[in-house]
Structure formats: C-alpha cells, structure tokens
Backbone as CSV, one residue per row, in Angstrom:
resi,resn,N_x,N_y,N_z,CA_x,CA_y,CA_z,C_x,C_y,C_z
1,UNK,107.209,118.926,92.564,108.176,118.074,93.256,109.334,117.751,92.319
2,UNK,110.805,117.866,92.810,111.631,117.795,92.099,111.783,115.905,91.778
3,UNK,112.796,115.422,90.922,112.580,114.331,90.542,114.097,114.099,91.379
4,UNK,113.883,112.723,91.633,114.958,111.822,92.447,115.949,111.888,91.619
5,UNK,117.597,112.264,91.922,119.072,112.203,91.544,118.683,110.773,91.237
6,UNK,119.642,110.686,90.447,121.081,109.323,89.893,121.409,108.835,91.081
7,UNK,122.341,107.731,91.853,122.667,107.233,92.558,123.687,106.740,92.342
8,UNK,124.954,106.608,92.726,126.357,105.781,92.511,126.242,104.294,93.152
9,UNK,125.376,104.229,94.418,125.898,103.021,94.836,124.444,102.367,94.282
10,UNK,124.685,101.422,93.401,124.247,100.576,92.796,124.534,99.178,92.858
11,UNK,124.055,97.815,93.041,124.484,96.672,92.552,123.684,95.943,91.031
12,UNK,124.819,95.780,90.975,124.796,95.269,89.529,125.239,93.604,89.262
13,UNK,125.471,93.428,90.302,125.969,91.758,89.936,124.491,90.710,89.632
14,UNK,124.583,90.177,88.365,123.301,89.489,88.168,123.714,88.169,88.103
15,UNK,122.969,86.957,88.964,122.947,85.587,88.894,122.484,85.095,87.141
16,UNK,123.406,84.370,86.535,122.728,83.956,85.311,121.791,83.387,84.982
17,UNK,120.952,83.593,84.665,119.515,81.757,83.943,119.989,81.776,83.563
18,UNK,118.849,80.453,82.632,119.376,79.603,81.481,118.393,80.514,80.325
19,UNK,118.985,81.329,79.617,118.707,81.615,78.190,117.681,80.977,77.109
20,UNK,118.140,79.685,77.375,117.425,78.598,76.544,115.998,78.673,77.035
21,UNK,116.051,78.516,78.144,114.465,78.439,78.187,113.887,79.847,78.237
22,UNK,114.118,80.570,77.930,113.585,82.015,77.547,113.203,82.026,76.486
23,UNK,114.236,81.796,75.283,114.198,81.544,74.285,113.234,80.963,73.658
24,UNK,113.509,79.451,73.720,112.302,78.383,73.576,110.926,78.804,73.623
25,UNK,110.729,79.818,74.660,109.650,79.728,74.885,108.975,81.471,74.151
26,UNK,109.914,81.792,73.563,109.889,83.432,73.125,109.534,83.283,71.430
27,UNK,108.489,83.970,71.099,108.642,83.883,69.328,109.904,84.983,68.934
28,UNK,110.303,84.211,67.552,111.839,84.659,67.125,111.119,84.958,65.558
29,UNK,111.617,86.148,64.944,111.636,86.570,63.594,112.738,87.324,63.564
30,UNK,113.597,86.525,62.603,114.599,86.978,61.792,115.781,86.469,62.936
31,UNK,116.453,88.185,63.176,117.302,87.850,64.562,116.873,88.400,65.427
32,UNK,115.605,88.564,65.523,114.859,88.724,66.768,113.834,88.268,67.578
33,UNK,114.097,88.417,69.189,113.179,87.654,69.900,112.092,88.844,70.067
34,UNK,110.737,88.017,70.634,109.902,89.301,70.793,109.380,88.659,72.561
35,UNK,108.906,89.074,72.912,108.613,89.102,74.462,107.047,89.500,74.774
36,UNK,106.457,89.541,75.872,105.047,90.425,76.091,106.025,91.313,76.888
37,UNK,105.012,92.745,76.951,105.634,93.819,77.238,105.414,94.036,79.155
38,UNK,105.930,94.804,79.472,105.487,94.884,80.943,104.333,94.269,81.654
39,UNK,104.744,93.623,83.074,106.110,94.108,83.839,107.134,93.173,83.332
40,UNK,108.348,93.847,83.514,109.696,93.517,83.384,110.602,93.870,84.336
41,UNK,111.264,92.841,85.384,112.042,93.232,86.031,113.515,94.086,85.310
42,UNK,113.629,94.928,86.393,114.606,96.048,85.797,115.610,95.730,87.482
43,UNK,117.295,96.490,87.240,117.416,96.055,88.657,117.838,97.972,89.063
44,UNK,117.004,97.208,90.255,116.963,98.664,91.398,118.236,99.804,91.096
45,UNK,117.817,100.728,90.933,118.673,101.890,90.777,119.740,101.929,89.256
46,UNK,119.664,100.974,88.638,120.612,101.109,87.733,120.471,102.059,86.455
47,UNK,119.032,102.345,86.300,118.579,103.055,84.978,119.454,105.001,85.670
48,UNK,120.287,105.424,84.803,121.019,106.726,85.383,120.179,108.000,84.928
49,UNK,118.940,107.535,84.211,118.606,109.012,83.904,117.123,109.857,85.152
50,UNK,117.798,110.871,85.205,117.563,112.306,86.426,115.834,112.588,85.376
51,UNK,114.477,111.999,85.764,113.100,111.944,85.665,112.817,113.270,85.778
52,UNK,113.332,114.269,84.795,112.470,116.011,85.023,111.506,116.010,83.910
53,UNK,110.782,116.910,83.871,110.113,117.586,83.054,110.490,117.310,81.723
54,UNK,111.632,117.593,81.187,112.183,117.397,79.740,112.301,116.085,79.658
55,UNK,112.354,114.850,80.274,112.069,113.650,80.594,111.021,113.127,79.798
56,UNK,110.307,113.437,80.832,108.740,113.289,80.915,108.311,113.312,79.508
57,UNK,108.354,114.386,78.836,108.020,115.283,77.454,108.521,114.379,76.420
58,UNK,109.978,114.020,76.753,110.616,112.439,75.668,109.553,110.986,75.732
59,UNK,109.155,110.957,76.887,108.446,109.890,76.734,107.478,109.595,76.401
60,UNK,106.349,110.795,76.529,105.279,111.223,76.102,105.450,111.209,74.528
61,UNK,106.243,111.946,73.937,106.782,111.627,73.004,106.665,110.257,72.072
62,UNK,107.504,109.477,72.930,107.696,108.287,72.520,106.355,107.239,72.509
63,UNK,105.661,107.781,73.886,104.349,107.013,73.565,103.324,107.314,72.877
64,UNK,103.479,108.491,72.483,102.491,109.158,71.178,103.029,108.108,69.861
65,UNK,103.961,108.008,69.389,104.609,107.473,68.374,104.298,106.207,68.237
66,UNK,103.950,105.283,69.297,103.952,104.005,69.592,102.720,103.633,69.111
67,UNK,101.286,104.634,69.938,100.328,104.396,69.902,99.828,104.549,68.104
68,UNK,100.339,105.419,67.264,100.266,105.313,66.494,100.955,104.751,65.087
69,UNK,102.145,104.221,65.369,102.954,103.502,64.539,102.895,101.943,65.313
70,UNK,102.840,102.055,66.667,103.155,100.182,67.069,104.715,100.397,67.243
71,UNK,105.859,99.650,68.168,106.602,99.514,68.573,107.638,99.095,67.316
72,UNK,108.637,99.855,67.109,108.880,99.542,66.182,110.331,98.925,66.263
73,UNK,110.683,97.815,65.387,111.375,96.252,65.396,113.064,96.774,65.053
74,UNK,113.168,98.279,64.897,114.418,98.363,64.528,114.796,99.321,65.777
75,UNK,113.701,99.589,66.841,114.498,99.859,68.154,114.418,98.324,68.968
76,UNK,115.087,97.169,69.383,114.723,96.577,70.129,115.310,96.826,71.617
77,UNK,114.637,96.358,72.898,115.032,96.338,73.927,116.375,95.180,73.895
78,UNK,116.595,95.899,75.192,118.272,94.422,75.174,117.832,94.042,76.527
79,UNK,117.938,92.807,76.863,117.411,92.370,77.966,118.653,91.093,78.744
80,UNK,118.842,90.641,80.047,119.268,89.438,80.343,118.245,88.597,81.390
81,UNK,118.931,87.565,80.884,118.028,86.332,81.615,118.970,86.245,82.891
82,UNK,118.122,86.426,84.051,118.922,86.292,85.239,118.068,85.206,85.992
83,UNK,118.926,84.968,87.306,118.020,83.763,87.986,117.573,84.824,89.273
84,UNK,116.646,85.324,89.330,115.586,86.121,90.662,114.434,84.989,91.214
85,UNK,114.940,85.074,92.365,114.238,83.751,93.715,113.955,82.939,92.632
86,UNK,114.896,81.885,92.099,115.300,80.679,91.802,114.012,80.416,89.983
87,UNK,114.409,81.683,89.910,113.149,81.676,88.172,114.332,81.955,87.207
88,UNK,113.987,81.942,86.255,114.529,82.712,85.194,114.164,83.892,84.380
89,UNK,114.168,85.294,84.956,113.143,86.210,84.300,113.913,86.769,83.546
90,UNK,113.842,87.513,82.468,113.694,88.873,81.724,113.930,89.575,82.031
91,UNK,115.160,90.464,82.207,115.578,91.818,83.248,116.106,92.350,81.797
92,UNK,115.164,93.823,82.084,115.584,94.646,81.147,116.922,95.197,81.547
93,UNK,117.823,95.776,80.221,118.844,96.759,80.175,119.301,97.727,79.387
94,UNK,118.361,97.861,78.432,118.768,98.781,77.916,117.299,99.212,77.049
95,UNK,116.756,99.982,77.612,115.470,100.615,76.993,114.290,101.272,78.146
96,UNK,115.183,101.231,79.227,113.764,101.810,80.124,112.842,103.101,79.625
97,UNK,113.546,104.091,79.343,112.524,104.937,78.257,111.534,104.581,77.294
98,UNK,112.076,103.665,76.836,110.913,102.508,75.581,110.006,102.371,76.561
99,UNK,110.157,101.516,77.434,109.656,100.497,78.588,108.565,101.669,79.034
100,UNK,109.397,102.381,79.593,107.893,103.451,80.292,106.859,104.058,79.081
101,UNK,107.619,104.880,78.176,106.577,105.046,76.625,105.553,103.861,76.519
102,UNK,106.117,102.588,76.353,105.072,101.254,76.113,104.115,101.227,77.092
103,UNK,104.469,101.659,78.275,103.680,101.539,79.609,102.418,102.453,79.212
104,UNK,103.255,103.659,79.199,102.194,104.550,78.789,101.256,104.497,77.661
105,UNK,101.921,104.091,76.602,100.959,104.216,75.251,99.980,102.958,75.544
106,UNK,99.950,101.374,76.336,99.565,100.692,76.088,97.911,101.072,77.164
107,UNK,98.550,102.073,78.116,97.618,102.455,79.462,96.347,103.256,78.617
108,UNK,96.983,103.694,77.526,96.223,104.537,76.562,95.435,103.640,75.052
109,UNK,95.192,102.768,75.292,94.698,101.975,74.412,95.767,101.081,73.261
110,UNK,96.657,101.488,73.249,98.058,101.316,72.441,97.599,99.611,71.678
111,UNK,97.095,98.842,72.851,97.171,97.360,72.084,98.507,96.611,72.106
112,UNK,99.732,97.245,72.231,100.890,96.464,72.167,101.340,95.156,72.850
113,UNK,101.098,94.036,72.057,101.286,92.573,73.166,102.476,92.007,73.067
114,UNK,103.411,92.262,72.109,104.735,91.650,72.259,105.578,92.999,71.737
115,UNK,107.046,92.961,72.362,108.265,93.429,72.084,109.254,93.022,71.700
116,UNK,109.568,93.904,70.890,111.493,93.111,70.358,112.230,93.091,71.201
117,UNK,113.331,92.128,71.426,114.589,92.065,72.413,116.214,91.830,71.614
118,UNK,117.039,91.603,72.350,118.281,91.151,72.073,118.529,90.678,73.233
119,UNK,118.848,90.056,73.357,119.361,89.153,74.539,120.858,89.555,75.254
120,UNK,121.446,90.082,75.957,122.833,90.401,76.070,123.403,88.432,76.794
121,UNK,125.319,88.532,76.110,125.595,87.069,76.775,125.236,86.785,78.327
122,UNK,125.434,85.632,78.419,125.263,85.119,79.966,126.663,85.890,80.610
123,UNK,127.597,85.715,80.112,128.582,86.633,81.069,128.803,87.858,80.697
124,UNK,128.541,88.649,81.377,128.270,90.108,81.379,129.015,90.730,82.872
125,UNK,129.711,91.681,83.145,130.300,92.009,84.289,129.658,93.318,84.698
126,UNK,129.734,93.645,86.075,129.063,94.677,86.303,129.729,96.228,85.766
127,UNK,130.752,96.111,85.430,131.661,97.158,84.491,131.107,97.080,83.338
128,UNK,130.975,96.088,82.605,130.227,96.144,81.398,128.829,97.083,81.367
129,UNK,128.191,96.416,82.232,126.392,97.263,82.020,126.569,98.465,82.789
130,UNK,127.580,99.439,83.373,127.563,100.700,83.481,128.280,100.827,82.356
131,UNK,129.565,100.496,81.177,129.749,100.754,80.364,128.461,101.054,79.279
132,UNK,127.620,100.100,79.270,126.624,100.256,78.563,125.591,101.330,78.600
133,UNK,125.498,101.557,80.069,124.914,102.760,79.861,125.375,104.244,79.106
134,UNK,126.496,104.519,79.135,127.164,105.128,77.987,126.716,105.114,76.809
135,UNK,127.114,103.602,75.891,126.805,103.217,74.796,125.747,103.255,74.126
136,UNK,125.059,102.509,74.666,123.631,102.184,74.189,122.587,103.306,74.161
137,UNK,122.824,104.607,74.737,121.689,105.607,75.169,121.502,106.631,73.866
138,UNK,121.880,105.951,72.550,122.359,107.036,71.715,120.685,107.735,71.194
139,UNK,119.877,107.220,71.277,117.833,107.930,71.248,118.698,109.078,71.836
140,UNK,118.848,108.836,72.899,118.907,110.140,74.058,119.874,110.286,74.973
141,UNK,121.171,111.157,74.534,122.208,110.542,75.209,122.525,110.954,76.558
142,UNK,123.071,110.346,77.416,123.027,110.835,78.923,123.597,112.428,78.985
143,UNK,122.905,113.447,79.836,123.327,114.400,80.203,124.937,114.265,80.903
144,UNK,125.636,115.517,81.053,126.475,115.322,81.548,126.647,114.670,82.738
145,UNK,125.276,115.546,84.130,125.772,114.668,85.156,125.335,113.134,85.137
146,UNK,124.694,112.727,84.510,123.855,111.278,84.706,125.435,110.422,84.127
147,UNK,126.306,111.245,83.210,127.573,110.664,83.190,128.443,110.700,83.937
148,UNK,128.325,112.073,84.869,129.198,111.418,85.954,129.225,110.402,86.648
149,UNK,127.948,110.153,87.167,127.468,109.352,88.213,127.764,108.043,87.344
150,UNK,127.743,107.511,86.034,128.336,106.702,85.459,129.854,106.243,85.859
151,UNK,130.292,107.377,85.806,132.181,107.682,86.142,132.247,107.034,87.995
152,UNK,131.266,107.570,88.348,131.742,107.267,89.650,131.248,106.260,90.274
153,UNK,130.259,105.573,89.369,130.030,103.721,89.536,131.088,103.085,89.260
154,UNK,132.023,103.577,87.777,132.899,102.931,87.596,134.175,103.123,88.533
155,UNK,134.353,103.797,88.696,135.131,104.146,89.728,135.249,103.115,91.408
156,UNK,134.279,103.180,91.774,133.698,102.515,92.534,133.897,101.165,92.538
157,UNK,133.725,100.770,90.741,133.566,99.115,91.017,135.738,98.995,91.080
158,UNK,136.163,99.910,91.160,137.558,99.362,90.889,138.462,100.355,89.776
159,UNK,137.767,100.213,88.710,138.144,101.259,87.497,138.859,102.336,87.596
160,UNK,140.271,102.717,87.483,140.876,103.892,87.377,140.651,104.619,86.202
161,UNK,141.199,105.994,86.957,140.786,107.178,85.490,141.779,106.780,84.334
162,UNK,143.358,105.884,84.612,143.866,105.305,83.521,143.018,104.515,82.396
163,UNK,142.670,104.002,83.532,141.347,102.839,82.676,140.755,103.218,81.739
164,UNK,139.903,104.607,82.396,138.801,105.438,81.484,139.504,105.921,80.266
165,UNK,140.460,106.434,80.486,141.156,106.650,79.296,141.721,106.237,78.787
166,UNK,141.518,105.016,78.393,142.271,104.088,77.380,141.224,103.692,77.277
167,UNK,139.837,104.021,77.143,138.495,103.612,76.948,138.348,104.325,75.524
168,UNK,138.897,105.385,75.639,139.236,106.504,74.552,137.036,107.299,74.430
169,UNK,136.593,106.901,75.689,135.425,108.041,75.579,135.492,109.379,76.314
170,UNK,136.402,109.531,76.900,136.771,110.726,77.554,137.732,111.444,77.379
171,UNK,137.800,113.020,77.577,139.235,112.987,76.983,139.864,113.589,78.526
172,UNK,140.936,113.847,78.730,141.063,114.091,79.607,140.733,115.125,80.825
173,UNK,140.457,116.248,80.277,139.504,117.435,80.579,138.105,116.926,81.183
174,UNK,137.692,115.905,80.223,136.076,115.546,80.480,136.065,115.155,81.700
175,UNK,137.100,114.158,81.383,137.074,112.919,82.620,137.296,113.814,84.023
176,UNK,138.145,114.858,84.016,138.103,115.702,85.406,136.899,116.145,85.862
177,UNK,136.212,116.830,84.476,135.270,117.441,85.073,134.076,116.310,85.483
178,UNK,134.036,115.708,84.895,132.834,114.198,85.037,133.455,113.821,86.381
179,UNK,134.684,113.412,87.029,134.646,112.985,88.433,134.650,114.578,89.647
180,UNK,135.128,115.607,89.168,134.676,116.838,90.131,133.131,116.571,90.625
181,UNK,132.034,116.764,89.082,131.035,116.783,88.831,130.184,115.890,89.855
182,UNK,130.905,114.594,90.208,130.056,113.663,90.214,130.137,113.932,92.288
183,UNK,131.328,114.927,92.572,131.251,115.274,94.305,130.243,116.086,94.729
184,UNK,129.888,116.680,93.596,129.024,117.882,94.151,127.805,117.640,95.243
185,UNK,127.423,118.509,95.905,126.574,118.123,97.098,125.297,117.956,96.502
186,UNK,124.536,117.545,97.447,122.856,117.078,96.722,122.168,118.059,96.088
187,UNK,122.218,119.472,96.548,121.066,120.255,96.321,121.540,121.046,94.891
188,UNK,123.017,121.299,94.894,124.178,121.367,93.697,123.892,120.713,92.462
189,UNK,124.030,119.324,93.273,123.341,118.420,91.726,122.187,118.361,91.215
190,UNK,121.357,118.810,91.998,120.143,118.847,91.607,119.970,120.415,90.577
191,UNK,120.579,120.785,90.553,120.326,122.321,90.005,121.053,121.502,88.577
192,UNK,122.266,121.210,88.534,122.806,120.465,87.001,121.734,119.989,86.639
193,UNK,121.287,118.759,87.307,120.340,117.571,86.524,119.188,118.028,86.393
194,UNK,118.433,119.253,86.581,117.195,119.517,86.509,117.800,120.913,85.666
195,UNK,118.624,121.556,85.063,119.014,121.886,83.813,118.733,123.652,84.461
196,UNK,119.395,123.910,85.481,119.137,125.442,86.412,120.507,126.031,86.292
197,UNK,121.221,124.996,86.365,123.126,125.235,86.288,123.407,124.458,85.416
198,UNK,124.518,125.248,84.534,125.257,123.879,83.540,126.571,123.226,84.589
199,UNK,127.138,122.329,83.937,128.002,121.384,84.749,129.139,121.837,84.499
200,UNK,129.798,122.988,84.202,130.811,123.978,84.218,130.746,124.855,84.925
201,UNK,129.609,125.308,85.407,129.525,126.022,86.614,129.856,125.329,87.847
202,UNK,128.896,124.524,87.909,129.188,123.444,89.400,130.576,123.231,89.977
203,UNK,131.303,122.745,88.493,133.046,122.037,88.464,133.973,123.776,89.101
204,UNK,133.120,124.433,88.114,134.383,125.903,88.482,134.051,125.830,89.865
205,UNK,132.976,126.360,90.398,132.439,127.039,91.622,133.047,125.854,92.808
206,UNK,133.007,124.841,92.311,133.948,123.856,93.068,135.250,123.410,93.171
207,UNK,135.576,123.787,92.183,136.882,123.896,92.317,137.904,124.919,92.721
208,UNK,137.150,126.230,92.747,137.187,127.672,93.604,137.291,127.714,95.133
209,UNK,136.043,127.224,95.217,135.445,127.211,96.632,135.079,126.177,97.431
210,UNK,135.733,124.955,97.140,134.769,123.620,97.921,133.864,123.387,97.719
211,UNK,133.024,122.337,97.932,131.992,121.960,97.221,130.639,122.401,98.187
212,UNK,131.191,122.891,99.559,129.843,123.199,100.575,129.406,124.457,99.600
213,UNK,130.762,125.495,99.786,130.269,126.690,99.290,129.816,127.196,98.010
214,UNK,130.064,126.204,97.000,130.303,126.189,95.587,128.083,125.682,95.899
215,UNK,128.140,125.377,96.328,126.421,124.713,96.633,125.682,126.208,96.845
216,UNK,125.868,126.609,98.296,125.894,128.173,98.810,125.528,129.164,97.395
217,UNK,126.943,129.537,96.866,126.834,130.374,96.076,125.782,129.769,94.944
218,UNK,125.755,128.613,94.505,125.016,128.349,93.110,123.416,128.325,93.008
219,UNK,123.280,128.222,94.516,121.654,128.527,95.012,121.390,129.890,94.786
220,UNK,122.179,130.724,95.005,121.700,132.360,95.015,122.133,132.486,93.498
221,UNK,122.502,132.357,92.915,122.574,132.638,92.013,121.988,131.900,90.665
222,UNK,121.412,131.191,91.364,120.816,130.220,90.051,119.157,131.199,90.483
223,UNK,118.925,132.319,91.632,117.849,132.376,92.257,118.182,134.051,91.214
224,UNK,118.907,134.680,91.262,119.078,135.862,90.746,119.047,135.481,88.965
225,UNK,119.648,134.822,88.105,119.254,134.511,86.789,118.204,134.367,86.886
226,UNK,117.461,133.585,87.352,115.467,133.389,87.279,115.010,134.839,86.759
227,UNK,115.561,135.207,88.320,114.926,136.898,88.609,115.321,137.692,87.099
228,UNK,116.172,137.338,86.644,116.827,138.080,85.405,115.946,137.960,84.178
229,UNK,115.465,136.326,84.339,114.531,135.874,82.988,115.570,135.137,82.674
230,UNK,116.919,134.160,83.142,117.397,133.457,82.488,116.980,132.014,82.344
231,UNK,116.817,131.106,82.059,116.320,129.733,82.181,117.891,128.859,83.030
232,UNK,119.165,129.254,82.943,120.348,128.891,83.121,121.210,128.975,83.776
233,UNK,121.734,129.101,84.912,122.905,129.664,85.282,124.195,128.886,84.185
234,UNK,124.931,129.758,83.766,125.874,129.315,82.933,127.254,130.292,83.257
235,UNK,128.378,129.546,82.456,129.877,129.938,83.324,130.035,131.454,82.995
236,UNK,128.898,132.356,81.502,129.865,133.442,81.324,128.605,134.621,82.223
237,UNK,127.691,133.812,83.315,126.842,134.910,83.552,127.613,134.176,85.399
238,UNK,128.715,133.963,85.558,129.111,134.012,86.948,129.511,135.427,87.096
239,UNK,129.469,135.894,88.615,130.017,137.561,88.866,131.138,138.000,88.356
240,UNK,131.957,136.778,88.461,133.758,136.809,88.295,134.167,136.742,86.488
241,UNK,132.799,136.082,86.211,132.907,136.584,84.693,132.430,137.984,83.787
242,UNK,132.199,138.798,84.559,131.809,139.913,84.125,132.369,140.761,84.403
243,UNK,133.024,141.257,82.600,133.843,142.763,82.823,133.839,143.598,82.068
C-alpha cells in the first residue's frame, strides 16, 4: 500500500496556553525542559513528510539508536503550549520522526520516561510553523516535493513568490519549479514522493504537456524504466532526451 501524500490545506492557527504552567510543572536541566514521552498532541496534517519505505527505514533507524543510547539531550523536541478543549497541552512541532522512533523504541522495551523540549514563544503565526518546517528538518531534510507542498501552504496562507524570495531560501528557478511541482495531479505526485520520478521530470512533462497529460505520460514511463531495471525515471532517460 502506497503511503498518504502531503496535503496543502492545513490549519495551523493554535489558541495559546499558559506556558507557565507547563513549565512549573516540567523538570528543567540546564536550558532544558524534559516532558514524559507519548502521547503528544501533534496538529492534524501539519507534519509534511510523504511515510514510504525509505521513511520507515529512518525511523527504524532512529529507534534502534534510542533503544540503545537513550534519547539523546542534544536533539530536543520543540513543542507549544496550546489551549485544546479548554487544557493546556503539549503540541509537538518539530520532531515527529523522533516522536515515532521513541514510540517505537519504547514499544520495544526502550524504557524511555522523559524527553527533552524547547518550548517555541506564545506568539507564533501560522507562516512561521510552515516556515519551520523548512528550517528545523535539517536530521532529514524535506524532499523536494514535501517542499513544495510547503510553498503552496505558504502561498495559500497569503505569501507571495516576492515574499519567498526575499526569504533568500529559494532561488528563483527553485521557487518555479517548487510551485509547478506542487500542481501536479495525485497519481504524478505520488510517483515524485515515493522516489519513481524525480521532480524535474514531473515540472518538464508539465510544463510541455499540462499536467493531465504530463501524469499520462509519467505512468508509462516510470512503467518502462522498471522494465529496464531502472529504480528512477529521471530527465536524461525522457524519449525527447535521447539522441
């Protein structure tokens, strides 16, 4: 079973708690808070990374490491205190990969009872924490399309491509291909994010042909590389590139 796309329409607007009593009630060493580990509210749809196989393998990864080193204090989670049906919980933001590894390693005997945090401020905008997803992912940095779909949250909330570029993370080339990228049809994107097509194919073949047909063609041909023994469809094994 293939793994569920990224999603653009997201909400992100979070009601603030009060910090303090998180705090208060959280053990602190050094400049850090520590927490008990899952569950942790996370908010619906916001985590951008595409759950394949090579996924999977990072986290596994990560919870091998855990189980045998213990969670370690110089990755911490970043978390905000929001108010959900009138509480003050713990909403993770930046570590769901940790988060699931911990899940896993702890399902596996792991022992892990508290986690490191950082707290992000009480005012935080919903431009900010898709900015962040950018930033913060540097373990594992977002694939191209999981950045589009970044581009086209921001986009969404208001954000022009002026904007983006005076962000100075895109350059201008990128930024085209990251909002082409981010039209492509479902079954299209799914071939990028599950790593069958690179995201230069998608952008050409769409920008050629529309994005129905640019879908069309990238199915048969992501079906003929297989047949070839390629793991890839990539831009210099298109027909039109061969001479």
């Amino acid at each position: 079973m293939s793994a569920a796309l990224p999603i653009a329409d997201v909400e992100t607007s979070l009601i603030p708690g009060n910090v303090k009593v998180i705090k208060n009630a959280t053990r602190l060493w050094d400049s850090l808070y520590f927490i008990p580990p899952p569950p942790t509210p996370t908010i619906p749809a916001y985590n951008v990374r595409y759950e394949g196989d090579d996924y999977h393998a990072y986290v596994r990864s990560m919870a091998d490491s855990m189980k045998a080193e213990g969670f370690h204090a110089d990755s911490p989670m970043v978390v905000y205190v929001a108010k959900i049906d009138g509480e003050d919980r713990v909403t993770l933001i930046c570590g769901h990969s940790r988060m699931k590894a911990l899940k896993l390693a702890n399902e596996e005997g792991a022992g892990i009872t508290e986690v490191p945090v950082i707290f992000k401020p009480k005012a935080i905008s919903p431009q900010e924490l898709e900015f962040d997803l950018i930033d913060s992912n540097n373990g594992r940095n977002l694939t191209t399309y999981e950045t589009a779909i970044v581009v086209k949250r921001l986009m969404n909330l208001g954000i022009t491509e002026d904007e983006l570029l005076s962000q100075k993370r895109f350059s201008p080339p990128q930024l085209q291909l990251l909002i082409t990228l981010a039209s492509a049809p479902l079954r299209l994107a799914g071939l990028v994010a599950s790593g069958q097509a690179s995201a230069k194919v998608a952008v050409e073949l769409i920008r050629k042909h529309g994005p129905v047909a640019a879908q069309r063609m990238a199915l048969e041909m992501v079906e003929r590389a297989k047949n070839a023994g390629h793991k890839q469809l990539t831009v210099r094994r298109l027909p039109s590139r061969r001479r």
